[in-house]
PDB file of C-alpha atoms in Angstrom:
ATOM      1  CA  UNK M   1      -6.000   3.951 -30.252  1.00  0.00           C
ATOM      2  CA  UNK M   2      -9.612   3.663 -28.716  1.00  0.00           C
ATOM      3  CA  UNK M   3     -11.611   5.895 -26.558  1.00  0.00           C
ATOM      4  CA  UNK M   4     -11.271   3.943 -23.844  1.00  0.00           C
ATOM      5  CA  UNK M   5      -7.548   4.191 -23.687  1.00  0.00           C
ATOM      6  CA  UNK M   6      -7.529   7.798 -23.868  1.00  0.00           C
ATOM      7  CA  UNK M   7      -9.952   8.005 -21.325  1.00  0.00           C
ATOM      8  CA  UNK M   8      -8.204   5.951 -19.100  1.00  0.00           C
ATOM      9  CA  UNK M   9      -5.041   7.790 -19.568  1.00  0.00           C
ATOM     10  CA  UNK M  10      -6.690  11.220 -19.049  1.00  0.00           C
ATOM     11  CA  UNK M  11      -8.112   9.797 -15.432  1.00  0.00           C
ATOM     12  CA  UNK M  12      -4.447   8.393 -14.543  1.00  0.00           C
ATOM     13  CA  UNK M  13      -2.824  11.478 -15.615  1.00  0.00           C
ATOM     14  CA  UNK M  14      -5.474  13.651 -13.445  1.00  0.00           C
ATOM     15  CA  UNK M  15      -5.290  11.270 -10.412  1.00  0.00           C
ATOM     16  CA  UNK M  16      -1.410  11.466 -10.457  1.00  0.00           C
ATOM     17  CA  UNK M  17      -2.003  15.302 -10.647  1.00  0.00           C
ATOM     18  CA  UNK M  18      -4.306  15.259  -7.675  1.00  0.00           C
ATOM     19  CA  UNK M  19      -1.686  13.054  -5.824  1.00  0.00           C
ATOM     20  CA  UNK M  20       0.879  15.810  -5.995  1.00  0.00           C
ATOM     21  CA  UNK M  21      -1.724  18.661  -5.299  1.00  0.00           C
ATOM     22  CA  UNK M  22      -2.862  17.595  -1.739  1.00  0.00           C
ATOM     23  CA  UNK M  23       0.818  16.590  -0.040  1.00  0.00           C
ATOM     24  CA  UNK M  24       1.989  19.954  -1.691  1.00  0.00           C
ATOM     25  CA  UNK M  25      -0.882  22.000  -0.297  1.00  0.00           C
ATOM     26  CA  UNK M  26      -0.324  20.222   3.089  1.00  0.00           C
ATOM     27  CA  UNK M  27       3.170  20.797   3.358  1.00  0.00           C
ATOM     28  CA  UNK M  28       2.796  24.516   2.176  1.00  0.00           C
ATOM     29  CA  UNK M  29       0.053  24.824   4.983  1.00  0.00           C
ATOM     30  CA  UNK M  30       2.636  23.194   7.550  1.00  0.00           C
ATOM     31  CA  UNK M  31       5.327  25.642   6.693  1.00  0.00           C
ATOM     32  CA  UNK M  32       3.210  28.777   6.774  1.00  0.00           C
ATOM     33  CA  UNK M  33       1.833  27.866  10.125  1.00  0.00           C
ATOM     34  CA  UNK M  34       5.222  27.344  11.806  1.00  0.00           C
ATOM     35  CA  UNK M  35       7.003  30.493  12.517  1.00  0.00           C
ATOM     36  CA  UNK M  36      10.300  28.308  12.951  1.00  0.00           C
ATOM     37  CA  UNK M  37       9.925  26.663   9.919  1.00  0.00           C
ATOM     38  CA  UNK M  38       9.338  30.247   8.091  1.00  0.00           C
ATOM     39  CA  UNK M  39      12.097  31.431   9.956  1.00  0.00           C
ATOM     40  CA  UNK M  40      14.569  28.712   8.627  1.00  0.00           C
ATOM     41  CA  UNK M  41      13.486  29.014   5.146  1.00  0.00           C
ATOM     42  CA  UNK M  42      13.351  32.630   4.931  1.00  0.00           C
ATOM     43  CA  UNK M  43       9.656  32.889   4.045  1.00  0.00           C
ATOM     44  CA  UNK M  44       7.700  35.851   4.692  1.00  0.00           C
ATOM     45  CA  UNK M  45       3.862  34.957   5.333  1.00  0.00           C
ATOM     46  CA  UNK M  46       2.979  38.365   4.602  1.00  0.00           C
ATOM     47  CA  UNK M  47       4.133  37.789   0.999  1.00  0.00           C
ATOM     48  CA  UNK M  48       1.029  37.958  -1.418  1.00  0.00           C
ATOM     49  CA  UNK M  49       2.853  34.916  -3.247  1.00  0.00           C
ATOM     50  CA  UNK M  50       1.644  32.781  -0.504  1.00  0.00           C
ATOM     51  CA  UNK M  51      -1.662  33.435  -1.467  1.00  0.00           C
ATOM     52  CA  UNK M  52      -1.256  32.925  -5.082  1.00  0.00           C
ATOM     53  CA  UNK M  53       0.486  29.422  -4.308  1.00  0.00           C
ATOM     54  CA  UNK M  54      -2.442  28.435  -2.080  1.00  0.00           C
ATOM     55  CA  UNK M  55      -4.927  29.636  -4.407  1.00  0.00           C
ATOM     56  CA  UNK M  56      -3.260  27.918  -7.236  1.00  0.00           C
ATOM     57  CA  UNK M  57      -2.855  24.442  -5.617  1.00  0.00           C
ATOM     58  CA  UNK M  58      -6.497  24.986  -4.414  1.00  0.00           C
ATOM     59  CA  UNK M  59      -7.924  25.701  -8.209  1.00  0.00           C
ATOM     60  CA  UNK M  60      -5.547  22.996  -9.747  1.00  0.00           C
ATOM     61  CA  UNK M  61      -7.220  20.415  -7.189  1.00  0.00           C
ATOM     62  CA  UNK M  62     -10.481  21.550  -8.006  1.00  0.00           C
ATOM     63  CA  UNK M  63     -10.182  21.552 -11.545  1.00  0.00           C
ATOM     64  CA  UNK M  64      -8.466  18.159 -11.551  1.00  0.00           C
ATOM     65  CA  UNK M  65     -11.023  16.677  -9.363  1.00  0.00           C
ATOM     66  CA  UNK M  66     -13.721  17.734 -11.861  1.00  0.00           C
ATOM     67  CA  UNK M  67     -12.071  16.001 -14.572  1.00  0.00           C
ATOM     68  CA  UNK M  68     -11.326  12.871 -12.547  1.00  0.00           C
ATOM     69  CA  UNK M  69     -14.894  12.577 -11.443  1.00  0.00           C
ATOM     70  CA  UNK M  70     -16.141  13.195 -14.858  1.00  0.00           C
ATOM     71  CA  UNK M  71     -13.923  10.286 -16.273  1.00  0.00           C
ATOM     72  CA  UNK M  72     -15.700   7.882 -13.708  1.00  0.00           C
ATOM     73  CA  UNK M  73     -18.886   8.133 -15.363  1.00  0.00           C
ATOM     74  CA  UNK M  74     -17.957   8.942 -18.856  1.00  0.00           C
ATOM     75  CA  UNK M  75     -18.289   6.023 -21.533  1.00  0.00           C
ATOM     76  CA  UNK M  76     -15.809   7.531 -24.055  1.00  0.00           C
ATOM     77  CA  UNK M  77     -13.271  10.181 -23.979  1.00  0.00           C
ATOM     78  CA  UNK M  78     -15.195  12.883 -25.895  1.00  0.00           C
ATOM     79  CA  UNK M  79     -17.643  12.493 -23.035  1.00  0.00           C
ATOM     80  CA  UNK M  80     -15.179  14.308 -20.714  1.00  0.00           C
ATOM     81  CA  UNK M  81     -13.090  16.359 -23.019  1.00  0.00           C
ATOM     82  CA  UNK M  82     -15.545  17.843 -25.574  1.00  0.00           C
ATOM     83  CA  UNK M  83     -18.522  18.189 -23.082  1.00  0.00           C
ATOM     84  CA  UNK M  84     -19.523  20.888 -20.401  1.00  0.00           C
ATOM     85  CA  UNK M  85     -18.565  19.141 -16.955  1.00  0.00           C
ATOM     86  CA  UNK M  86     -18.789  20.049 -13.335  1.00  0.00           C
ATOM     87  CA  UNK M  87     -19.792  19.738  -9.784  1.00  0.00           C
ATOM     88  CA  UNK M  88     -23.053  19.768  -8.070  1.00  0.00           C
ATOM     89  CA  UNK M  89     -25.027  20.349 -11.104  1.00  0.00           C
ATOM     90  CA  UNK M  90     -23.086  23.226 -12.687  1.00  0.00           C
ATOM     91  CA  UNK M  91     -21.245  22.228 -15.856  1.00  0.00           C
ATOM     92  CA  UNK M  92     -19.365  25.514 -16.845  1.00  0.00           C
ATOM     93  CA  UNK M  93     -16.781  24.484 -18.733  1.00  0.00           C
ATOM     94  CA  UNK M  94     -15.543  21.436 -21.182  1.00  0.00           C
ATOM     95  CA  UNK M  95     -13.188  18.675 -19.744  1.00  0.00           C
ATOM     96  CA  UNK M  96     -10.358  20.692 -22.121  1.00  0.00           C
ATOM     97  CA  UNK M  97     -10.824  23.873 -20.311  1.00  0.00           C
ATOM     98  CA  UNK M  98     -10.880  22.231 -16.760  1.00  0.00           C
ATOM     99  CA  UNK M  99      -7.695  20.434 -17.893  1.00  0.00           C
ATOM    100  CA  UNK M 100      -6.222  23.897 -19.060  1.00  0.00           C
ATOM    101  CA  UNK M 101      -7.280  25.663 -15.901  1.00  0.00           C
ATOM    102  CA  UNK M 102      -5.737  22.921 -13.798  1.00  0.00           C
ATOM    103  CA  UNK M 103      -2.326  23.244 -15.678  1.00  0.00           C
ATOM    104  CA  UNK M 104      -2.652  26.944 -15.506  1.00  0.00           C
ATOM    105  CA  UNK M 105      -3.083  27.322 -12.129  1.00  0.00           C
ATOM    106  CA  UNK M 106      -0.689  24.603 -10.924  1.00  0.00           C
ATOM    107  CA  UNK M 107       2.195  26.413 -12.903  1.00  0.00           C
ATOM    108  CA  UNK M 108       1.111  29.908 -11.488  1.00  0.00           C
ATOM    109  CA  UNK M 109       1.859  28.586  -8.086  1.00  0.00           C
ATOM    110  CA  UNK M 110       5.210  27.094  -9.028  1.00  0.00           C
ATOM    111  CA  UNK M 111       6.178  30.238 -10.477  1.00  0.00           C
ATOM    112  CA  UNK M 112       5.062  32.226  -7.197  1.00  0.00           C
ATOM    113  CA  UNK M 113       6.725  29.491  -5.243  1.00  0.00           C
ATOM    114  CA  UNK M 114      10.030  30.282  -7.140  1.00  0.00           C
ATOM    115  CA  UNK M 115       9.659  34.105  -6.638  1.00  0.00           C
ATOM    116  CA  UNK M 116       8.783  33.768  -2.942  1.00  0.00           C
ATOM    117  CA  UNK M 117      12.183  31.623  -2.581  1.00  0.00           C
ATOM    118  CA  UNK M 118      14.085  34.196  -4.722  1.00  0.00           C
ATOM    119  CA  UNK M 119      12.781  37.292  -2.689  1.00  0.00           C
TER     120      UNK M 119
END
């Protein structure tokens, strides 16, 4: 396996995730802004879980965008995975940590959604 293949797969994988976060976030905002939908679904907009979900999807999207953007300009996988990357001149974490942040934020949102639906 060459570095280019890993970089290409990382980019494709991250773009796939971004393609999920945008409609999920839009659907959530649509649901919580519609009193009729929240009533039918039995969702309380006062629940803290709503904010965990919104913040989780937002953070996951930002982290994914940082990784995807770095992939576009990188020459090899290690340029993204091992080096500190970021946006607007700030590069606080390596691509590996941005990917971990993306996954953690997404799964926090999923768990909060599950708890919201159970409650």
